[in-house]
XYZ file of N, CA and C in Angstrom:
693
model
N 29.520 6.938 15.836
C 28.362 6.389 15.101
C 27.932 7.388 14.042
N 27.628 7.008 12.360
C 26.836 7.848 12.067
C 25.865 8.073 11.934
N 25.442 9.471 11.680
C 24.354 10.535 11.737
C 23.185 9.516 11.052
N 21.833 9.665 11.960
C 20.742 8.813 11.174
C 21.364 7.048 11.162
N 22.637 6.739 11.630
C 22.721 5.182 11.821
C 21.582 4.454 13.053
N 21.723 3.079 13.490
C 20.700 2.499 14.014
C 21.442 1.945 16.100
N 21.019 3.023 16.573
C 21.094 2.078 17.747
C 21.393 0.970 18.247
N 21.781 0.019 18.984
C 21.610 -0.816 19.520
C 20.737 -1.438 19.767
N 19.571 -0.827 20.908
C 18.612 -1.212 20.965
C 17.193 -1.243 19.449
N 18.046 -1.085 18.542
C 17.144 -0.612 17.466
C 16.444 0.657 16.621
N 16.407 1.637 17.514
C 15.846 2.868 17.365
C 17.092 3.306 16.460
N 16.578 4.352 15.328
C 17.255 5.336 14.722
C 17.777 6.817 15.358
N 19.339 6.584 15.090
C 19.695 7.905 15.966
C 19.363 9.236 15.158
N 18.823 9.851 15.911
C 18.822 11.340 15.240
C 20.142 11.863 14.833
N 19.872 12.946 13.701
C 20.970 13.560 13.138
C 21.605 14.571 14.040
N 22.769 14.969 13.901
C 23.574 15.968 14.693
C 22.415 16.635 14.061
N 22.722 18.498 14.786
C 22.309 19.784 14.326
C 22.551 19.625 12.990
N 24.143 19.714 13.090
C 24.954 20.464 11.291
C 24.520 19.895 10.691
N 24.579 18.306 11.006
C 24.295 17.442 9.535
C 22.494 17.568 9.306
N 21.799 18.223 10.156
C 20.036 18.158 9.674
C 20.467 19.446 9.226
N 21.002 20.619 9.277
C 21.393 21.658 8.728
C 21.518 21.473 7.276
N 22.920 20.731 6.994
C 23.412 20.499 6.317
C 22.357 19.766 5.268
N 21.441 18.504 5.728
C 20.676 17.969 5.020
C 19.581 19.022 4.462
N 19.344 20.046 5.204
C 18.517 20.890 4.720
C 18.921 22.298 3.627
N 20.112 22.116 3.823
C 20.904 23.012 2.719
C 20.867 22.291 1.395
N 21.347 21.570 1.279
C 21.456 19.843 0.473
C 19.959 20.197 -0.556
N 18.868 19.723 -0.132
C 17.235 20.010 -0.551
C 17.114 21.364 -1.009
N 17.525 22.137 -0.118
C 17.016 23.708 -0.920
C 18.100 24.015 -1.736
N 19.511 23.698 -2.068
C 20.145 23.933 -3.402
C 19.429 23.094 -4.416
N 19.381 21.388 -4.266
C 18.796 20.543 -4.724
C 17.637 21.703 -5.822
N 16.565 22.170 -5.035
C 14.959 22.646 -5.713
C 15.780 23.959 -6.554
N 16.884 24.613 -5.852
C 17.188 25.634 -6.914
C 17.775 25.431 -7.954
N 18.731 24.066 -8.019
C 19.656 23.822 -9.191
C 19.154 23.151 -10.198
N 17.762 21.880 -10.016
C 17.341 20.733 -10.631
C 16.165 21.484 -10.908
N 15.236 22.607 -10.427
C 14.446 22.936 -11.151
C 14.722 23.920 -11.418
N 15.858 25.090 -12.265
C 16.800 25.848 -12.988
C 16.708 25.003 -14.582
N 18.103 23.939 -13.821
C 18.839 23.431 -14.669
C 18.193 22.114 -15.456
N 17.028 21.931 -14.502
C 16.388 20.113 -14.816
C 17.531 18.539 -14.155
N 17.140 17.597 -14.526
C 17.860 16.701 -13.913
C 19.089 16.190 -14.165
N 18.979 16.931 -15.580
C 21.143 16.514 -15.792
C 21.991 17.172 -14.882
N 21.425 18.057 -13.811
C 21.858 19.218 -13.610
C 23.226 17.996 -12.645
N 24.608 18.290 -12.370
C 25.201 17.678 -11.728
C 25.273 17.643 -10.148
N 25.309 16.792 -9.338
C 25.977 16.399 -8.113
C 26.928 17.847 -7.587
N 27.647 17.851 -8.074
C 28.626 18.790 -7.815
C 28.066 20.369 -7.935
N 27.044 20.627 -8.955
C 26.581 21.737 -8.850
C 25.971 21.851 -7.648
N 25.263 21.009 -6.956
C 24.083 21.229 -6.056
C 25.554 21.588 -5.132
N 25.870 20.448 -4.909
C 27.508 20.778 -3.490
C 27.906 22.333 -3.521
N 27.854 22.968 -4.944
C 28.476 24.089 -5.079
C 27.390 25.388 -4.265
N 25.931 25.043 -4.879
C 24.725 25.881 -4.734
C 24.743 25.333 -3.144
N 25.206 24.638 -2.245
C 24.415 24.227 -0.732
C 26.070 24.678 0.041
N 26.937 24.904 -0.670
C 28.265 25.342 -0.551
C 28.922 24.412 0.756
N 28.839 23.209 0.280
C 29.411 21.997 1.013
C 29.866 20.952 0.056
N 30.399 20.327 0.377
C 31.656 19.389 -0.475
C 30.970 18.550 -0.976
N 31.135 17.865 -1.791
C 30.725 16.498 -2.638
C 30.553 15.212 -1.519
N 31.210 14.647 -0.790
C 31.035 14.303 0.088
C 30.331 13.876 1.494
N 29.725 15.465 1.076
C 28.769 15.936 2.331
C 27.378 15.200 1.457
N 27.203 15.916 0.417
C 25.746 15.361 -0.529
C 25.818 13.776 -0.611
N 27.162 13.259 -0.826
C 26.942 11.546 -0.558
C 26.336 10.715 0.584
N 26.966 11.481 1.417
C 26.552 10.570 2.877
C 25.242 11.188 3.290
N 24.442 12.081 3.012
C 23.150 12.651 2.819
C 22.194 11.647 1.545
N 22.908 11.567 0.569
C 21.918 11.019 -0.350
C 23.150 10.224 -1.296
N 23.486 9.110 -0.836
C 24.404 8.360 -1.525
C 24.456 8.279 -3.252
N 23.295 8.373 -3.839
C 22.690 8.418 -5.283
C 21.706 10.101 -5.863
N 22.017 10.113 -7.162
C 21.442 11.103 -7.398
C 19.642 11.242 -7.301
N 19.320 9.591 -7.607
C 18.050 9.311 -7.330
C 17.270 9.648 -6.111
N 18.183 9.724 -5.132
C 17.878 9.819 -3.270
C 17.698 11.515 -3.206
N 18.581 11.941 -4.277
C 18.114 13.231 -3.756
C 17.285 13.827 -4.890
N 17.290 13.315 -5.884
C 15.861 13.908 -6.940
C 14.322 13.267 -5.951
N 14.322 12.045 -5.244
C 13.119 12.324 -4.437
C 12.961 12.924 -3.311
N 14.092 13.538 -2.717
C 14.135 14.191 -1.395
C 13.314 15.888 -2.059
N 13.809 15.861 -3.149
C 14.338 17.202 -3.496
C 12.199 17.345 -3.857
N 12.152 16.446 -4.513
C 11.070 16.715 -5.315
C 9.497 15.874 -4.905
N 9.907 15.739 -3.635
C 8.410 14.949 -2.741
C 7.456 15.860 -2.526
N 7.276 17.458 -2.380
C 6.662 17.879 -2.028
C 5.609 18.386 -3.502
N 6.918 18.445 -4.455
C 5.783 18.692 -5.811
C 4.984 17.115 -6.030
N 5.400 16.117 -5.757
C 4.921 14.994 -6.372
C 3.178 15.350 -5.311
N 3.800 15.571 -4.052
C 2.624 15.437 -2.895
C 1.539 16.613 -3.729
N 1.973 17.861 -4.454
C 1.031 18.820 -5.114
C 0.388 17.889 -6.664
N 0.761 17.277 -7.370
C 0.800 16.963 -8.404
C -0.406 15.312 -8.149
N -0.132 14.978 -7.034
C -1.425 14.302 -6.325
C -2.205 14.504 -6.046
N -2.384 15.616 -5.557
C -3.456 16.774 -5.110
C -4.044 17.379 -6.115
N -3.846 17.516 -7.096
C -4.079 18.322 -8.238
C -5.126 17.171 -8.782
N -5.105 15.662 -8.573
C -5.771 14.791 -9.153
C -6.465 14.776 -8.157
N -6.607 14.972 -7.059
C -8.159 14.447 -5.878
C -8.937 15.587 -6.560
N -8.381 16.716 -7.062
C -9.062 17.688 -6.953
C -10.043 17.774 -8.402
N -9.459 17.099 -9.067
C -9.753 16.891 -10.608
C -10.774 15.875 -10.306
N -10.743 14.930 -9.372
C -11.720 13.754 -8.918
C -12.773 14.421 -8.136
N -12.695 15.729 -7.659
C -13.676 16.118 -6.828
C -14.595 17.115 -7.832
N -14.300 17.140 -8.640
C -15.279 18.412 -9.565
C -16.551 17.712 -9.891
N -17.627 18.406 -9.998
C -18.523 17.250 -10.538
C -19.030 17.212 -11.870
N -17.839 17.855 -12.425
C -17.720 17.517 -14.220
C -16.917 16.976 -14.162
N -16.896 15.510 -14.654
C -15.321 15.214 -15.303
C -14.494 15.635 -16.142
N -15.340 15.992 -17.421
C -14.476 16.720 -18.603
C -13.896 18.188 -18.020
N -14.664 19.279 -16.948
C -13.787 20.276 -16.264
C -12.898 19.415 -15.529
N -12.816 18.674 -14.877
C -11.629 17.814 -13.854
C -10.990 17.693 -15.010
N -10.812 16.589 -15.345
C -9.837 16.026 -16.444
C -8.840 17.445 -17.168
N -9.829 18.486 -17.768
C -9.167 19.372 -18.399
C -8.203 20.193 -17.420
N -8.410 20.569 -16.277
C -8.202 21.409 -15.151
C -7.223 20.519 -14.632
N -6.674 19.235 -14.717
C -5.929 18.535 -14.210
C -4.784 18.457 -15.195
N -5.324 18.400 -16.716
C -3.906 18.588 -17.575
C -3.192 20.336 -17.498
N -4.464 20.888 -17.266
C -3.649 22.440 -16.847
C -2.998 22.431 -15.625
N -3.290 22.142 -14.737
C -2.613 21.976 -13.822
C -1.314 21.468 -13.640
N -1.082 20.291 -14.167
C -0.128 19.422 -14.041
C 1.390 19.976 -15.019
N 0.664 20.623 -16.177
C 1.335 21.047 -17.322
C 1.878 22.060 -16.699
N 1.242 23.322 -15.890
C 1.692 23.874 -15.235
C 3.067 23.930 -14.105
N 2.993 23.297 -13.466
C 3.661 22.930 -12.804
C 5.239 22.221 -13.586
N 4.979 21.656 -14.568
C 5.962 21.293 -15.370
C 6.859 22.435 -16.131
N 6.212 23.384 -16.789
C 6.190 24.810 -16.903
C 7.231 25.603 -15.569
N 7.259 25.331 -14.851
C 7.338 26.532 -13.362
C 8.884 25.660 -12.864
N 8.751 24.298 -12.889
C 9.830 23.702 -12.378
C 10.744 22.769 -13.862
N 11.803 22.984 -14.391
C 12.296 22.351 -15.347
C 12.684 21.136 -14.691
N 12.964 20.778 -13.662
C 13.268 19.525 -12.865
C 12.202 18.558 -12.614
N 11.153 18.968 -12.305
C 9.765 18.603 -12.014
C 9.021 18.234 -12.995
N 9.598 19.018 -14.520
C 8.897 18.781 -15.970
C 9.730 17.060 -16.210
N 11.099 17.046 -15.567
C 11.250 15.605 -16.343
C 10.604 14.877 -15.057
N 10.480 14.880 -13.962
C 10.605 13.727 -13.215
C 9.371 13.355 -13.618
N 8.284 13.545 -13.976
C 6.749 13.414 -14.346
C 7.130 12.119 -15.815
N 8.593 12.369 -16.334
C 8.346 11.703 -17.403
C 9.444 10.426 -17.224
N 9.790 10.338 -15.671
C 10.848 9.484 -15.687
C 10.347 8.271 -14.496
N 10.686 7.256 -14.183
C 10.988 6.643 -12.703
C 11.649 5.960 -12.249
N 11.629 5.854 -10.915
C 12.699 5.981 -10.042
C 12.271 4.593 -8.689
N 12.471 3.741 -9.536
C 12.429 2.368 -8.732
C 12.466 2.403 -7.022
N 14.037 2.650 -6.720
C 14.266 2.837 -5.322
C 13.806 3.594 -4.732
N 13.259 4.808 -5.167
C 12.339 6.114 -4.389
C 10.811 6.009 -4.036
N 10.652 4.607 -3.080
C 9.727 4.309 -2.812
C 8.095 5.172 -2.913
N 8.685 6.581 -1.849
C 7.422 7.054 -1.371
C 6.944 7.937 -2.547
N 8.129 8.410 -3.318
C 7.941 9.041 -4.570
C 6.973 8.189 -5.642
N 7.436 6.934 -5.587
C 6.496 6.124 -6.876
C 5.201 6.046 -5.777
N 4.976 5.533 -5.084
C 3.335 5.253 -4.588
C 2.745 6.773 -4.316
N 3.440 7.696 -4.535
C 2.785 9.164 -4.675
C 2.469 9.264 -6.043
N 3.060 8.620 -6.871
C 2.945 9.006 -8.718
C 1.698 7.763 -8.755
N 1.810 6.668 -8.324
C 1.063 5.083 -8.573
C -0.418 5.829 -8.060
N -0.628 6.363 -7.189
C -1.861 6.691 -6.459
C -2.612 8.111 -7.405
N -1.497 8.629 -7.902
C -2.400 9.705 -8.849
C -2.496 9.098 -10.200
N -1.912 8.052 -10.438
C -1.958 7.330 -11.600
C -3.518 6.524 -11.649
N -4.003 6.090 -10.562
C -5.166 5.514 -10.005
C -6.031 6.272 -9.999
N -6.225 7.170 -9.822
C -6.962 8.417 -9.653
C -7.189 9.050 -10.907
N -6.163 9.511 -11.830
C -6.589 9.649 -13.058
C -6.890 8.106 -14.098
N -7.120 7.170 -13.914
C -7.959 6.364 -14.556
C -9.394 6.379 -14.173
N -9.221 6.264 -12.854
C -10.731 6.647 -12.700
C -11.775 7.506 -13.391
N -11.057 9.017 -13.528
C -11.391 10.187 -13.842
C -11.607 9.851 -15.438
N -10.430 9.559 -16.194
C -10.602 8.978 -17.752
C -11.942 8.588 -17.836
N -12.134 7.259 -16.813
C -13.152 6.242 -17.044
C -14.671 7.208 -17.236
N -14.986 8.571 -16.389
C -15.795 9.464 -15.829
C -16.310 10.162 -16.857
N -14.879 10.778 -17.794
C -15.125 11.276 -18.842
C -15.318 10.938 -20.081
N -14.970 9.830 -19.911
C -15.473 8.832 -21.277
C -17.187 9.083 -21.003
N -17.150 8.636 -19.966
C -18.996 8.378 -19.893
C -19.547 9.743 -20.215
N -18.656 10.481 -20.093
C -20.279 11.725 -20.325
C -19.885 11.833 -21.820
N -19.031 10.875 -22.488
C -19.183 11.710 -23.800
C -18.009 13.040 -24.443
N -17.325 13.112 -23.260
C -16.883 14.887 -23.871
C -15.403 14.167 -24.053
N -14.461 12.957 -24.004
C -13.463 12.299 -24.277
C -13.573 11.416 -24.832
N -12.253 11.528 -26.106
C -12.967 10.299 -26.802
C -12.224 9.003 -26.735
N -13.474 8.326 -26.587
C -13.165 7.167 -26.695
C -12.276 6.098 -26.639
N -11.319 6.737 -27.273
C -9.750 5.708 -27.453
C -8.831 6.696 -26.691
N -8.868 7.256 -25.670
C -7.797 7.850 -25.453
C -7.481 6.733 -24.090
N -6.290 6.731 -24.044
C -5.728 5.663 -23.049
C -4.362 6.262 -22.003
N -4.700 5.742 -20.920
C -4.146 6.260 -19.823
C -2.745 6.632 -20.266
N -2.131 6.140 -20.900
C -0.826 5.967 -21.268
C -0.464 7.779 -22.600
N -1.866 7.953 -22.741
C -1.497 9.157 -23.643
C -1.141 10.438 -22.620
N -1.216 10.133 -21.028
C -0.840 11.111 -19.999
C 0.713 11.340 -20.168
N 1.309 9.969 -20.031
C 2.797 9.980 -20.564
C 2.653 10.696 -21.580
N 2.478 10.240 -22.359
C 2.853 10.778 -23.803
C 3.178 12.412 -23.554
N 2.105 12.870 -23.421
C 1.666 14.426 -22.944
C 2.731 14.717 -22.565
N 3.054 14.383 -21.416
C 4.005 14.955 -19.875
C 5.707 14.653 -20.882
N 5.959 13.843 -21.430
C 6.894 13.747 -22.299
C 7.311 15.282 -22.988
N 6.481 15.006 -23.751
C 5.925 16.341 -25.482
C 5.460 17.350 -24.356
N 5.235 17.632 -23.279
C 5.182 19.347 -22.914
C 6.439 19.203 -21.716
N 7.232 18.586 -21.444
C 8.348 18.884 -21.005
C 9.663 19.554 -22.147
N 9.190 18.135 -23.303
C 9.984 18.596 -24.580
C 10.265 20.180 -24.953
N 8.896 20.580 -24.806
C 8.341 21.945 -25.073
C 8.972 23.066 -24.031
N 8.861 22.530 -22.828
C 9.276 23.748 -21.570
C 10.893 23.598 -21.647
N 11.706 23.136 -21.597
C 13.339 22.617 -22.015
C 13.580 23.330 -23.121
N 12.932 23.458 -24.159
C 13.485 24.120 -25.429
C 13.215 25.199 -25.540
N 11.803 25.823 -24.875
C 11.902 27.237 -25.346
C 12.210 27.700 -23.695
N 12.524 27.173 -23.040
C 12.714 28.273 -21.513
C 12.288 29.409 -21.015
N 13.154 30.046 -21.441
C 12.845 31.723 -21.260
C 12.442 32.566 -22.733
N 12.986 32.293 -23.464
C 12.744 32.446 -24.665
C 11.173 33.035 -25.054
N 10.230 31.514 -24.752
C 9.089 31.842 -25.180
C 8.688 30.887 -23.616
N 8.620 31.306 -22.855
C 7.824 30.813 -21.166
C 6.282 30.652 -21.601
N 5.631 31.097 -22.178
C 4.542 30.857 -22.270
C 3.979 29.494 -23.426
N 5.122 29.094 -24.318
C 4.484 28.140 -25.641
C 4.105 26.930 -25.064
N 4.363 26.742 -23.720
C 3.672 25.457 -23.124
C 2.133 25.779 -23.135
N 1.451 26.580 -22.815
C 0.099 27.135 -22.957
C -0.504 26.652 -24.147
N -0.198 27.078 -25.374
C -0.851 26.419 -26.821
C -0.820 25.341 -27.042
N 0.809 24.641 -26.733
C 0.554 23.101 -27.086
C -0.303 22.154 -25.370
N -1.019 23.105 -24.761
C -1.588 22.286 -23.958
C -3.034 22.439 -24.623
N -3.846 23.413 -25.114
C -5.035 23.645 -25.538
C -5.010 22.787 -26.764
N -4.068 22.355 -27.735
C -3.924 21.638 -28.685
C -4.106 20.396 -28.294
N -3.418 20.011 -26.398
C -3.773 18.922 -26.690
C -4.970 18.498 -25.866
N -5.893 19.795 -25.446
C -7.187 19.095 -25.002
C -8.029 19.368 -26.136
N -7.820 20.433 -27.249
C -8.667 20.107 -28.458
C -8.694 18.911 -28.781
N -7.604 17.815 -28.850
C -7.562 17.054 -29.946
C -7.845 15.935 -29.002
N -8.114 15.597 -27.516
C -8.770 14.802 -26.188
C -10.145 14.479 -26.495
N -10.828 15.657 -27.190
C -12.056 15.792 -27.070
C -13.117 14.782 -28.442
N -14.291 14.692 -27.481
C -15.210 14.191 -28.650
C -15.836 15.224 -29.451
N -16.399 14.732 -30.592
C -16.009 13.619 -31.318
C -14.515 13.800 -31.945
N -13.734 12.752 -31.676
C -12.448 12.151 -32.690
C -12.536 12.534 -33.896
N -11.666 13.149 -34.502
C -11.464 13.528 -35.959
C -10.723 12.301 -36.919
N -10.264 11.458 -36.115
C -10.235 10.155 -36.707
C -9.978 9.257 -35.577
N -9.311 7.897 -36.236
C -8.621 6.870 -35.121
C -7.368 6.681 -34.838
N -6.671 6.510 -33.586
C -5.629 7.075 -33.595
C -4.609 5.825 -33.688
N -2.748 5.867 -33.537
C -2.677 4.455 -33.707
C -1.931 3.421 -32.480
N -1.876 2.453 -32.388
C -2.048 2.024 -31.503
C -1.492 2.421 -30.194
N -1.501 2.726 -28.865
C -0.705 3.163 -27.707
C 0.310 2.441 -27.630
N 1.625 3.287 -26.554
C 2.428 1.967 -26.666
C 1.932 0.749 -25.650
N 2.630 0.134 -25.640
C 2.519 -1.135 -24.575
C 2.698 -0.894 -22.958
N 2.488 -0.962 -21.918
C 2.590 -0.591 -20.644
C 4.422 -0.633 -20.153
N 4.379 -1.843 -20.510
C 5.995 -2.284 -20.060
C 7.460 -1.516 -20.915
N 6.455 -1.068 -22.596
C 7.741 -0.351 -23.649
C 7.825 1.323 -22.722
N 6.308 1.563 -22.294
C 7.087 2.905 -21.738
C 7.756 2.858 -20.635
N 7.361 1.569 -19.275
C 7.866 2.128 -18.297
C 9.799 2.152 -18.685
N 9.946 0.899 -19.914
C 11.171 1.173 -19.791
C 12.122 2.337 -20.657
N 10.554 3.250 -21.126
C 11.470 4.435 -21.512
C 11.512 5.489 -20.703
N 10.737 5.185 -19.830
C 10.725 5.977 -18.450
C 12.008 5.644 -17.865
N 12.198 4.727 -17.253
C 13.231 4.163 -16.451
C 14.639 4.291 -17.631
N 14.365 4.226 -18.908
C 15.935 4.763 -19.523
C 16.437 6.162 -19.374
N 15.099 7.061 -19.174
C 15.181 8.656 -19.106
C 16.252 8.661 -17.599
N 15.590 7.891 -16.706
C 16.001 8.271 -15.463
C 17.426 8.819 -15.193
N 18.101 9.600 -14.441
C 19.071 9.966 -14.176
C 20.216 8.725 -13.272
N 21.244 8.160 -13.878
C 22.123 7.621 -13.401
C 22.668 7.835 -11.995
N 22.953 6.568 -11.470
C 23.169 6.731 -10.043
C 25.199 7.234 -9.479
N 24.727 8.547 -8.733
C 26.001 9.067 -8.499
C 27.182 7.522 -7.906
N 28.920 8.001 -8.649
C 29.460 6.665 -7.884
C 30.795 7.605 -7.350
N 31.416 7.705 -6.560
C 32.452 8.744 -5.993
C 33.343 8.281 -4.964
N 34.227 8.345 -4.717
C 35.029 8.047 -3.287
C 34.325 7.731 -2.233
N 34.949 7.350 -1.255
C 33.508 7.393 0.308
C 34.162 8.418 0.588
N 33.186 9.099 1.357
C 32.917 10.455 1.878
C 33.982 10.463 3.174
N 34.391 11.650 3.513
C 34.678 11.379 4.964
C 33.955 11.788 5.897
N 34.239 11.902 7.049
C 33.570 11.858 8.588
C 33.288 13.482 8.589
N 33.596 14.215 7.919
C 33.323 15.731 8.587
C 31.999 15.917 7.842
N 31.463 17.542 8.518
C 30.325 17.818 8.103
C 28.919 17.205 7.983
């Protein structure tokens, strides 16, 4: 039977040792190679960095998608958190601002983590209702800071994308180079958040044009031999 297949009576069998081993080697090359390299990073690199076969990473995570959310649930779970916390201040305009530092941050620190913020990932259930729920959370917060005045007006949920796009752009190109130029173009872009508007801006995109430039970003699903029985 395999590892993690379904019982008879129904219940899910637990994994051998090696292979929860193995699954756990899998994840921690995964966080070293994809937030290094970002998400082009290949299949085969991670196999190389967890020093187990191509094979082994299939029958662990059949798609590259399975393991960009294995890999990257625990930042999504911080990057949620970062918004209760932005919801708990009792300034909104400090929340709101403290939440694009935050978030930008983190994009900054992980090059893997900078795209997944700008991509999604249909089948990675717990991953999207972790992104959907801070997505909820920062409208709220928008809505908060509109009211006191210190955001203006027309800024629309959808300019978060935008952002997370244009400061990934930013962390990818200068890397090591200049590690810090994500910093300026984040103060640039809560100068230009703020009221009063120096003009009007033009229209946002449409809800459905980004998700599907989100979902074009996404990383293609691994396709390979079937795996065999070892490991």
């Amino acid at each position: 039977m395999n590892p993690g297949a379904q019982h008879p009576n129904g219940t899910a069998q637990p994994l051998r040792s090696d292979a929860e081993r193995n699954r756990a080697r899998i994840i921690a090359a995964g966080r070293t190679v994809l937030g290094r390299d970002g998400l082009n990073a290949s299949m085969a690199s991670v196999a190389r960095e967890a020093g187990v076969g191509i094979a082994t990473i299939l029958r662990h995570f059949p798609t590259k998608e399975e393991l960009v959310a294995a890999v990257f649930a625990d930042r999504m779970d911080a990057y949620a958190d970062a918004v209760a916390v932005a919801l708990d201040d009792p300034d909104p305009w400090q929340g709101f601002t403290g939440y694009i530092e935050a978030a930008c941050a983190m994009q900054a620190a992980d090059y893997g983590f900078a795209d997944v913020l700008t991509m999604t990932f249909p089948t990675a259930k717990a991953l999207e209702e972790r992104r959907n729920e801070a997505y909820e959370g920062m409208v709220e917060l928008i809505g908060r800071a509109k009211a006191t005045g210190r955001l203006r007006a027309d800024f629309d949920p959808s300019d978060l994308v935008l952002m997370h796009m244009a400061n990934a752009g930013v962390v990818n190109a200068t890397g090591d180079a200049a590690p810090d130029a994500w910093r300026r173009v984040v103060a640039l872009f809560i100068q230009s958040f703020e009221a009063p508007a120096r003009g009007p801006l033009p229209a946002s995109p449409e809800h459905d044009a980004l998700y599907k430039a989100m979902l074009r970003a996404s990383p293609a699903g691994i396709t390979a031999p079937a795996p065999d029985k070892s490991g």
